[in-house]
Coordinates of C-alpha atoms and ligand atoms in Angstrom, one line a residue:
M1 CA 105.0 108.9 72.4
P2 CA 103.4 112.3 72.5
G3 CA 102.5 112.5 68.6
A4 CA 101.0 108.7 68.6
A5 CA 99.5 108.8 71.2
V6 CA 96.3 111.3 70.7
D7 CA 94.3 108.4 70.3
I8 CA 91.5 109.8 70.9
P9 CA 90.3 112.8 68.4
G10 CA 89.2 115.7 70.3
A11 CA 85.9 115.4 69.7
D12 CA 85.4 111.9 70.7
R13 CA 86.2 113.2 74.5
G14 CA 83.4 116.1 74.1
Y15 CA 85.8 119.1 73.6
P16 CA 85.6 120.9 71.0
G17 CA 87.7 122.0 68.1
L18 CA 90.3 119.6 69.7
V19 CA 92.6 118.7 67.3
A20 CA 95.9 115.8 67.1
A21 CA 99.2 116.4 68.4
P22 CA 102.5 117.3 66.3
D23 CA 102.3 114.0 64.2
S24 CA 106.2 114.5 63.6
P25 CA 108.2 112.3 66.4
I26 CA 109.8 115.2 69.2
R27 CA 113.3 114.3 70.0
T28 CA 113.7 113.4 73.6
S29 CA 116.3 114.7 76.4
T30 CA 117.7 113.1 79.6
A31 CA 118.5 116.4 81.5
I32 CA 115.4 115.7 82.5
S33 CA 113.9 111.6 83.3
G34 CA 112.1 109.9 85.6
L35 CA 108.9 112.4 85.5
E36 CA 105.6 110.3 86.5
N37 CA 102.1 110.6 84.8
T38 CA 99.9 110.2 88.1
F39 CA 97.7 112.8 87.1
A40 CA 97.3 111.6 83.3
D41 CA 97.0 108.3 84.2
R42 CA 94.3 108.7 86.8
L43 CA 92.1 111.2 85.1
G44 CA 93.3 110.5 81.1
P45 CA 90.0 112.3 79.6
L46 CA 91.0 115.8 81.5
T47 CA 94.6 115.5 79.4
V48 CA 95.5 115.5 75.7
P49 CA 99.1 114.0 75.1
W50 CA 100.9 116.5 73.4
Q51 CA 104.8 118.1 72.6
G52 CA 106.0 121.5 72.5
A53 CA 106.5 123.7 69.1
E54 CA 110.1 123.3 67.5
V55 CA 112.8 125.4 69.0
S56 CA 115.6 126.5 66.2
S57 CA 117.9 128.3 69.0
P58 CA 117.2 128.2 72.8
T59 CA 119.5 130.0 75.0
M60 CA 119.1 130.0 79.1
V61 CA 118.2 133.6 79.8
V62 CA 118.3 132.8 83.7
L63 CA 118.5 129.2 85.3
N64 CA 117.2 128.8 89.3
V65 CA 120.7 126.5 90.1
D66 CA 119.2 126.2 94.1
L67 CA 115.4 125.3 93.0
A68 CA 117.5 122.5 90.5
V69 CA 119.6 120.9 93.1
A70 CA 116.9 120.6 95.8
L71 CA 114.6 118.8 92.7
G72 CA 117.8 116.6 92.0
L73 CA 118.0 118.0 88.5
D74 CA 121.5 118.7 88.1
P75 CA 122.3 122.1 86.7
S76 CA 124.8 121.9 84.3
A77 CA 123.2 119.2 82.1
L78 CA 119.7 122.0 82.3
R79 CA 122.2 124.0 81.0
T80 CA 123.2 121.8 77.7
D81 CA 121.7 121.9 74.5
D82 CA 119.9 118.4 75.9
G83 CA 118.3 120.5 79.1
L84 CA 118.3 124.0 76.7
A85 CA 115.6 121.6 74.3
V86 CA 114.1 119.8 77.6
L87 CA 112.9 123.1 79.1
S88 CA 112.0 124.9 75.7
G89 CA 109.8 122.7 75.2
A90 CA 111.1 121.2 71.9
A91 CA 111.9 118.3 73.0
S92 CA 110.9 115.6 75.8
P93 CA 112.5 114.3 78.4
A94 CA 112.9 110.6 78.8
D95 CA 110.2 108.3 78.6
A96 CA 108.3 111.3 79.8
Q97 CA 104.0 112.0 78.5
P98 CA 103.7 115.3 78.5
V99 CA 100.1 116.2 78.1
A100 CA 97.9 119.6 77.6
T101 CA 95.2 119.3 80.5
A102 CA 91.6 120.4 80.7
Y103 CA 90.0 122.8 82.8
S104 CA 87.0 125.6 82.8
G105 CA 86.7 128.2 84.4
H106 CA 85.1 131.8 85.6
Q107 CA 87.3 134.8 83.9
F108 CA 86.4 138.3 86.0
G109 CA 82.6 136.8 87.1
G110 CA 81.8 135.3 84.1
Y111 CA 81.7 131.5 82.9
A112 CA 84.4 130.1 80.0
P113 CA 83.2 126.3 79.9
M114 CA 86.6 125.2 78.1
L115 CA 89.6 127.0 78.7
G116 CA 92.6 124.5 79.2
D117 CA 96.5 124.4 78.6
G118 CA 96.3 127.1 75.9
R119 CA 100.2 128.1 76.0
A120 CA 101.2 125.2 78.2
L121 CA 102.9 121.2 79.1
L122 CA 102.2 119.7 82.0
L123 CA 106.0 117.9 81.7
G124 CA 105.4 115.3 84.5
E125 CA 105.9 115.2 87.8
L126 CA 108.6 114.8 90.0
L127 CA 109.4 113.0 92.5
D128 CA 112.3 114.9 94.6
P129 CA 114.6 114.3 97.0
R130 CA 112.6 114.4 99.7
G131 CA 109.4 112.4 98.2
H132 CA 107.4 115.2 97.3
R133 CA 105.3 115.6 94.1
V134 CA 105.9 118.0 92.3
D135 CA 104.6 119.4 88.7
I136 CA 107.0 120.5 86.1
Q137 CA 105.2 122.4 83.2
L138 CA 106.3 124.9 80.3
K139 CA 104.7 128.2 79.5
G140 CA 105.0 129.6 76.4
S141 CA 105.4 126.4 74.3
G142 CA 103.8 126.7 71.7
P143 CA 99.6 126.1 70.3
T144 CA 97.4 123.2 71.7
P145 CA 94.0 122.7 71.7
F146 CA 93.2 124.3 73.9
S147 CA 94.5 127.9 72.6
R148 CA 91.1 129.1 70.6
G149 CA 92.5 132.3 68.9
G150 CA 96.5 132.3 70.9
D151 CA 99.0 131.5 69.6
G152 CA 100.9 129.8 72.3
F153 CA 103.6 131.0 73.0
A154 CA 104.7 134.1 76.0
V155 CA 107.5 136.6 76.4
L156 CA 110.6 137.2 77.4
G157 CA 109.5 140.4 79.7
P158 CA 106.1 138.4 81.6
M159 CA 108.2 135.2 82.1
L160 CA 110.8 137.1 83.5
R161 CA 107.9 138.8 85.3
E162 CA 106.5 135.2 87.1
Y163 CA 109.9 134.3 87.6
V164 CA 111.0 137.4 89.5
V165 CA 107.9 137.2 91.5
S166 CA 107.6 134.0 92.5
E167 CA 111.1 133.9 93.6
A168 CA 111.0 136.7 95.7
M169 CA 107.1 135.3 96.9
N170 CA 108.7 132.3 97.6
A171 CA 111.5 134.3 99.9
L172 CA 108.7 135.6 101.8
G173 CA 107.5 132.2 102.9
I174 CA 103.6 132.8 100.8
P175 CA 102.9 129.4 99.5
T176 CA 103.9 129.6 95.3
T177 CA 104.9 127.7 92.5
R178 CA 108.5 128.3 92.4
S179 CA 110.6 129.0 88.8
L180 CA 113.4 126.7 87.1
S181 CA 114.3 128.6 84.2
V182 CA 113.5 130.8 81.4
V183 CA 114.7 130.6 78.4
A184 CA 114.6 132.1 74.9
T185 CA 113.0 130.9 71.6
G186 CA 114.4 133.3 69.4
R187 CA 111.2 133.5 67.4
D188 CA 109.4 136.6 67.3
V189 CA 106.6 136.7 69.2
R190 CA 103.7 139.3 67.6
R191 CA 102.2 141.3 71.0
E192 CA 102.1 145.0 70.0
G193 CA 105.4 144.7 68.2
A194 CA 107.1 141.9 67.4
Q195 CA 108.5 140.1 71.2
P196 CA 111.6 137.5 71.6
G197 CA 109.8 134.1 72.6
A198 CA 110.6 132.7 75.5
V199 CA 109.3 129.8 77.3
L200 CA 109.2 129.5 81.4
A201 CA 109.2 126.2 83.4
R202 CA 107.5 125.7 86.6
V203 CA 107.8 124.0 90.0
A204 CA 104.2 123.5 91.3
A205 CA 102.4 121.3 93.7
S206 CA 100.4 120.4 91.1
H207 CA 97.7 122.1 88.6
L208 CA 95.0 121.7 89.7
R209 CA 92.1 124.1 89.9
V210 CA 88.6 125.2 90.9
G211 CA 88.3 125.3 86.2
T212 CA 89.4 122.3 86.6
F213 CA 86.7 121.0 89.0
E214 CA 84.3 123.0 87.5
L215 CA 85.1 121.3 84.1
A216 CA 84.7 117.7 86.0
A217 CA 81.6 119.1 87.8
R218 CA 80.1 118.5 83.9
H219 CA 81.3 114.9 83.6
A220 CA 79.6 112.9 86.2
N221 CA 81.8 109.6 85.9
L222 CA 85.1 112.4 86.6
L223 CA 83.9 114.0 89.4
A224 CA 84.8 111.4 92.9
P225 CA 87.8 110.4 90.8
L226 CA 89.8 113.6 90.8
A227 CA 88.7 115.1 94.3
D228 CA 89.8 111.6 95.6
Y229 CA 92.6 112.3 92.7
A230 CA 93.4 115.9 94.8
I231 CA 92.9 114.8 98.4
E232 CA 95.4 112.1 98.0
R233 CA 98.2 114.4 96.4
H234 CA 97.1 117.9 98.5
Y235 CA 95.0 116.6 101.4
P236 CA 96.4 112.8 102.1
E237 CA 95.7 112.8 105.6
L238 CA 91.6 112.8 104.2
A239 CA 92.3 110.0 101.9
G240 CA 91.2 107.3 104.9
L241 CA 87.8 109.3 105.5
P242 CA 84.6 107.3 104.2
A243 CA 82.9 109.1 100.7
D244 CA 79.4 109.2 102.8
G245 CA 78.0 110.5 106.2
D246 CA 78.7 113.1 108.6
G247 CA 82.3 114.3 108.4
N248 CA 83.0 112.3 104.7
R249 CA 85.8 112.9 103.0
Y250 CA 84.7 115.4 100.4
Q251 CA 83.4 117.8 102.7
R252 CA 86.8 117.7 104.3
F253 CA 88.9 118.3 101.4
L254 CA 86.1 121.9 100.8
A255 CA 87.3 122.5 104.1
A256 CA 90.4 121.8 104.0
V257 CA 90.8 123.8 100.8
V258 CA 89.1 126.7 101.8
E259 CA 91.0 126.7 105.4
R260 CA 94.6 127.0 103.2
Q261 CA 93.3 129.4 100.5
A262 CA 92.3 131.8 103.3
E263 CA 95.5 131.8 105.0
L264 CA 97.0 132.2 101.4
V265 CA 94.9 135.3 100.5
A266 CA 96.2 136.9 104.4
R267 CA 99.6 136.5 103.7
W268 CA 99.0 138.1 100.0
M269 CA 97.6 141.1 102.4
L270 CA 100.3 141.3 104.7
V271 CA 102.6 142.2 102.3
G272 CA 100.7 144.5 99.1
F273 CA 100.8 141.5 96.9
V274 CA 98.3 142.4 94.3
H275 CA 97.3 139.2 92.1
G276 CA 95.8 141.2 89.3
V277 CA 93.5 138.5 88.0
M278 CA 92.2 136.1 90.5
N279 CA 89.9 134.3 88.3
T280 CA 88.3 130.7 89.3
D281 CA 91.6 128.8 87.0
N282 CA 93.4 130.8 88.8
T283 CA 92.9 129.4 92.4
T284 CA 95.0 125.9 92.9
I285 CA 93.2 123.5 94.9
S286 CA 97.2 123.1 96.9
G287 CA 96.8 126.9 98.2
E288 CA 100.2 128.0 95.8
T289 CA 99.7 131.3 94.5
I290 CA 99.9 130.9 90.5
D291 CA 99.6 132.8 87.3
Y292 CA 101.5 135.3 87.7
G293 CA 100.5 137.8 85.2
P294 CA 99.2 141.5 85.6
C295 CA 100.4 141.1 89.6
A296 CA 102.5 144.0 91.7
F297 CA 103.0 144.8 95.5
I298 CA 101.1 147.9 96.6
D299 CA 103.7 151.3 97.2
A300 CA 102.3 153.0 99.1
F301 CA 99.1 151.7 101.3
D302 CA 95.7 151.7 99.2
P303 CA 92.5 149.1 99.0
N304 CA 91.8 150.3 95.4
A305 CA 94.8 149.7 94.0
V306 CA 94.6 148.5 90.9
F307 CA 97.7 147.2 88.2
S308 CA 95.7 145.7 85.5
S309 CA 95.7 147.3 82.1
I310 CA 92.9 144.5 81.4
D311 CA 90.7 145.3 85.1
H312 CA 88.8 147.9 84.4
G313 CA 85.8 147.5 86.7
G314 CA 89.0 146.9 90.0
R315 CA 87.3 143.7 90.7
Y316 CA 90.5 142.3 92.1
A317 CA 91.7 145.2 93.2
F318 CA 94.1 144.8 96.5
G319 CA 91.4 145.3 99.3
N320 CA 88.5 143.4 97.0
Q321 CA 90.9 139.8 97.3
P322 CA 89.7 138.2 100.1
T323 CA 86.4 138.7 99.6
V324 CA 87.1 137.7 95.5
L325 CA 88.6 134.5 97.0
K326 CA 85.7 133.8 99.2
W327 CA 83.4 134.4 95.5
N328 CA 85.9 132.0 93.7
L329 CA 85.5 129.6 96.4
A330 CA 81.9 129.1 96.7
R331 CA 81.9 128.3 93.2
F332 CA 84.4 125.5 93.7
A333 CA 81.8 124.9 96.9
E334 CA 79.4 124.1 94.2
T335 CA 81.5 121.5 92.3
L336 CA 81.1 119.1 95.1
L337 CA 78.1 119.4 96.0
T338 CA 76.4 115.8 94.6
L339 CA 79.0 114.3 97.1
I340 CA 79.2 116.5 100.0
D341 CA 75.7 114.6 100.8
P342 CA 73.2 112.9 98.0
T343 CA 70.3 115.6 99.4
P344 CA 70.7 118.7 97.8
D345 CA 69.2 121.1 101.3
A346 CA 71.2 119.4 102.8
A347 CA 74.4 119.2 100.9
I348 CA 74.2 123.2 100.0
A349 CA 74.0 123.6 104.0
S350 CA 77.3 121.8 104.7
A351 CA 79.0 123.9 101.5
T352 CA 77.6 127.0 103.5
A353 CA 78.9 126.1 106.3
A354 CA 82.8 125.8 105.1
L355 CA 82.8 129.1 102.9
N356 CA 81.4 130.7 105.8
S357 CA 84.7 129.4 107.8
F358 CA 86.7 131.5 105.1
D359 CA 86.3 134.6 107.3
D360 CA 87.1 133.7 110.4
H361 CA 90.4 131.9 108.7
Y362 CA 91.0 134.5 107.1
S363 CA 90.3 137.2 109.9
R364 CA 92.5 134.6 112.5
H365 CA 95.7 134.6 110.1
F366 CA 95.6 138.1 108.9
R367 CA 95.4 139.3 112.8
A368 CA 98.0 137.6 113.8
G369 CA 100.4 138.1 110.7
M370 CA 99.1 141.9 111.2
A371 CA 100.9 141.4 114.8
A372 CA 103.6 140.2 114.3
K373 CA 104.3 143.5 111.9
L374 CA 104.0 145.4 114.8
G375 CA 105.7 143.2 117.2
L376 CA 102.8 141.9 119.4
D377 CA 101.8 138.9 118.9
D378 CA 97.7 137.7 118.9
A379 CA 96.5 137.7 122.3
S380 CA 98.2 141.2 123.0
V381 CA 96.5 143.2 118.9
D382 CA 94.1 145.2 119.5
A383 CA 92.2 145.9 116.3
V384 CA 91.2 149.3 116.6
L385 CA 95.0 149.9 116.7
I386 CA 95.1 148.3 113.7
D387 CA 91.9 150.3 111.6
D388 CA 93.8 153.2 112.8
L389 CA 97.2 152.6 111.3
F390 CA 95.5 152.0 107.7
T391 CA 93.3 155.5 108.6
L392 CA 96.9 156.9 109.4
L393 CA 98.5 154.8 105.9
D394 CA 95.7 155.7 103.9
D395 CA 95.6 158.8 104.9
H396 CA 99.4 160.4 104.0
H397 CA 99.4 157.2 100.9
V398 CA 102.2 156.3 103.3
D399 CA 104.3 153.5 101.6
W400 CA 103.3 150.0 102.5
T401 CA 106.9 148.3 102.7
G402 CA 108.5 151.2 104.3
A403 CA 105.8 151.7 107.2
F404 CA 106.9 148.5 109.0
R405 CA 110.5 148.7 108.4
A406 CA 110.2 152.6 109.8
L407 CA 108.4 151.5 113.6
A408 CA 111.1 149.6 114.3
D409 CA 113.9 152.2 113.5
D410 CA 112.2 154.5 115.6
L411 CA 111.4 151.2 118.4
R412 CA 115.2 151.4 117.8
G413 CA 115.3 155.2 118.7
N414 CA 116.0 156.0 114.7
P415 CA 112.9 158.4 114.2
E416 CA 114.4 159.3 110.8
P417 CA 112.7 156.9 108.5
L418 CA 109.3 157.6 110.1
D419 CA 108.8 160.9 109.6
G420 CA 110.2 161.3 106.0
L421 CA 106.7 159.3 106.1
I422 CA 104.6 161.1 108.3
P423 CA 104.8 164.3 109.5
R424 CA 105.6 163.2 113.7
E425 CA 103.2 165.2 114.6
Q426 CA 100.0 162.7 113.2
A427 CA 101.6 160.0 114.0
A428 CA 102.3 160.2 117.6
S429 CA 98.9 159.4 118.8
W430 CA 98.9 156.4 117.0
I431 CA 102.6 155.8 118.1
T432 CA 102.0 155.9 121.8
R433 CA 99.3 153.3 121.3
W434 CA 101.3 151.3 120.2
R435 CA 104.5 151.3 122.3
T436 CA 102.0 151.2 125.3
A437 CA 100.8 147.9 123.9
L438 CA 104.4 146.6 123.5
A439 CA 105.0 147.6 127.4
D440 CA 102.4 146.3 128.3
H441 CA 103.7 143.0 126.9
G442 CA 106.6 143.5 128.3
R443 CA 108.6 143.7 125.0
D444 CA 111.6 145.6 124.9
G445 CA 111.9 148.2 122.5
A446 CA 115.3 146.2 120.4
T447 CA 114.4 142.6 121.2
T448 CA 110.9 144.2 119.5
A449 CA 112.5 146.1 116.7
K450 CA 115.1 142.8 115.6
A451 CA 111.5 140.2 115.8
M452 CA 109.8 142.6 113.3
D453 CA 112.7 143.4 110.3
R454 CA 112.4 139.1 110.9
V455 CA 109.3 139.3 109.5
N456 CA 108.8 142.5 107.6
P457 CA 110.3 143.1 104.2
R458 CA 113.0 144.8 103.7
Y459 CA 113.1 144.5 99.9
I460 CA 109.8 143.1 97.5
P461 CA 110.1 142.7 93.5
R462 CA 109.1 146.7 93.9
N463 CA 107.4 148.1 90.3
H464 CA 109.6 150.4 88.8
H465 CA 112.6 147.9 89.4
L466 CA 110.6 144.9 87.9
D467 CA 109.4 147.5 84.8
A468 CA 113.1 149.0 84.8
A469 CA 114.9 145.2 84.4
L470 CA 112.1 143.6 82.4
R471 CA 112.6 146.0 79.3
A472 CA 116.5 146.2 80.3
A473 CA 116.0 141.9 79.8
T474 CA 113.8 142.2 76.5
D475 CA 116.9 144.7 75.7
G476 CA 119.4 142.3 75.9
D477 CA 120.6 143.2 79.1
L478 CA 120.4 140.9 82.0
L479 CA 122.6 142.8 84.3
P480 CA 119.2 144.0 86.2
V481 CA 117.7 141.3 86.4
E482 CA 119.9 138.9 87.7
E483 CA 120.6 141.7 90.2
L484 CA 116.9 141.9 91.0
V485 CA 116.5 138.1 91.1
D486 CA 119.4 138.4 94.4
V487 CA 118.1 141.3 96.2
V488 CA 114.2 140.5 96.8
T489 CA 115.3 136.4 97.7
H490 CA 117.1 137.8 100.4
P491 CA 113.7 140.1 101.2
F492 CA 115.4 140.3 105.2
A493 CA 118.4 141.0 104.5
H494 CA 120.6 144.6 104.8
R495 CA 122.7 145.2 102.0
P496 CA 124.0 149.1 102.4
E497 CA 124.8 148.6 98.7
W498 CA 121.0 148.1 97.2
A499 CA 119.8 150.6 98.8
A500 CA 118.1 151.7 95.9
Y501 CA 115.6 149.0 96.6
E502 CA 114.4 149.7 98.6
G503 CA 112.3 153.1 98.5
P504 CA 108.4 153.5 97.1
A505 CA 108.7 154.6 92.7
P506 CA 107.8 158.0 92.5
E507 CA 105.1 159.7 91.7
S508 CA 104.9 160.3 87.8
F509 CA 106.2 156.6 87.6
T510 CA 102.8 155.4 89.7
S511 CA 100.2 157.6 88.3
G512 CA 100.8 155.8 85.1
F513 CA 101.5 152.1 85.9
Q514 CA 99.8 149.1 84.6
T515 CA 101.1 145.5 83.5
F516 CA 99.8 144.0 80.2
C517 CA 98.2 140.3 81.1
G518 CA 101.7 138.2 80.7
T519 CA 100.4 137.0 77.3
Ligands
AMP1 P1 96.4 132.6 81.8 O1 96.1 134.3 81.7 O2 97.7 132.8 81.7 O3 95.8 132.6 83.8 O4 95.5 132.4 80.6 C1 94.0 132.5 80.3 C2 93.9 131.2 79.4 O5 94.0 131.9 78.4 C3 94.3 129.8 79.6 O6 93.1 128.8 79.1 C4 95.6 130.2 78.5 O7 96.4 129.2 78.5 C5 95.2 131.0 77.6 N1 96.2 131.4 76.6 C6 96.6 133.2 77.2 N2 97.8 133.1 76.6 C7 97.4 132.8 75.4 C8 98.2 131.9 74.0 N3 99.4 133.3 74.0 N4 97.7 131.6 73.9 C9 97.1 130.1 73.7 N5 96.6 130.5 74.8 C10 96.4 131.7 75.9
MG2 MG1 95.8 130.8 84.5

């Protein structure tokens, strides 16, 4: 029983300010069952058994039927009262032991020793029909011992933003947490005025983050068990390696996380995604994108693009993301030093080498991705050609997503879309060089254009569409969100009836656009 299971008061665990779980026994629901708890079983001190707040009138806003089926869940059961109760946090899955997890983090560069799930609840781990273990977590399910000054709740707009953007990212082939559902709670949540409360059910390879290691590093007895747990769960190929000596599993673990995260941020850059709040508690060990708060896609190419209302210094601007990620990974490396080598100098040398591999991994993935976007391959792309394209796009404020579709159209003999973006005389010399590169590598126009269309999305969640859809949903009209989900989960399709979703926002929209932190 989650309530009764808080048998160790927070103070005993060294978490200041912990209070006991609400002790009214929570209902259980069979709409989700069979969850496991390997994280809480092995890293108990990093968790607090907890339960969600009561929800009087939950209603389904959106259910990801395909994801439910892929997870082996029954979508019709999730739509019943029992299903709504579990997806809103009001009931616990049968036999589960939900927990709030503890973690630290560097937020905008400053260390916060205790963050944790202040408005989230880890229901447990589900083994999908293919045997993959995923976390099912609720976001917005009520206060926890980690809520600090917050209310523990979430509102509809930001939870739908996470749903739409995470599912778009997944459709783009980018590693990400997934969204199973958004349930409206019927509770008014105070933000700027009263907003409709909502709970997102999130599915993740795990919720282990750099911040989890930052907390464990302060508790000597937790660090190695946490690292071993993370290795077994996300890098099982390293689990059999020795714990010490050259090439030990902790050295290799650091290098592996560096590589996965380098690839991830390269993929963000290739689609023009701005995460917005790349704190170390939002950097996963699995290599998935997590925590869609003030995120956005760029329209015009702009390395300085910032959309978050709280990122005053532009720390998390579009073009800074690789540098910031490497900084986050340096914080991760620091947590592992004592495991990497008992001799501090040797540990630092080894960790530094792993960290520095970030640049090569990033460049390799970015370059290969850019080559593919231009119909070339890794061996045939010329770095100067790419740089000059960026200059051209920057100078003319060209829409990033539209540019690559227009280049493919140009190859097919349809110059109109490109002419609409850059005056032909300005683009001509670059286009000639690009076409020469294609010809030199034996690429014919039609085949290349087709290959480009398979990697360059036509539809992304454009800020103006997302903004309008979230406003409509907040006012009770769900149709625009439903259509937007349909569009952005088919990013490479071509449907004439979706033409309005293709172009960038009008300048009048973009100039004042900000997204808020999603709380
Ligand atoms: P996030 O911006 O979602 O990554 O959250 C950063 C930290 O703030 C985490 O520890 C969250 O649990 C906490 N937090 C965010 N919103 C709330 C809220 N409404 N109530 C309590 N804690 C919150
Ligand atoms: Mg977070």
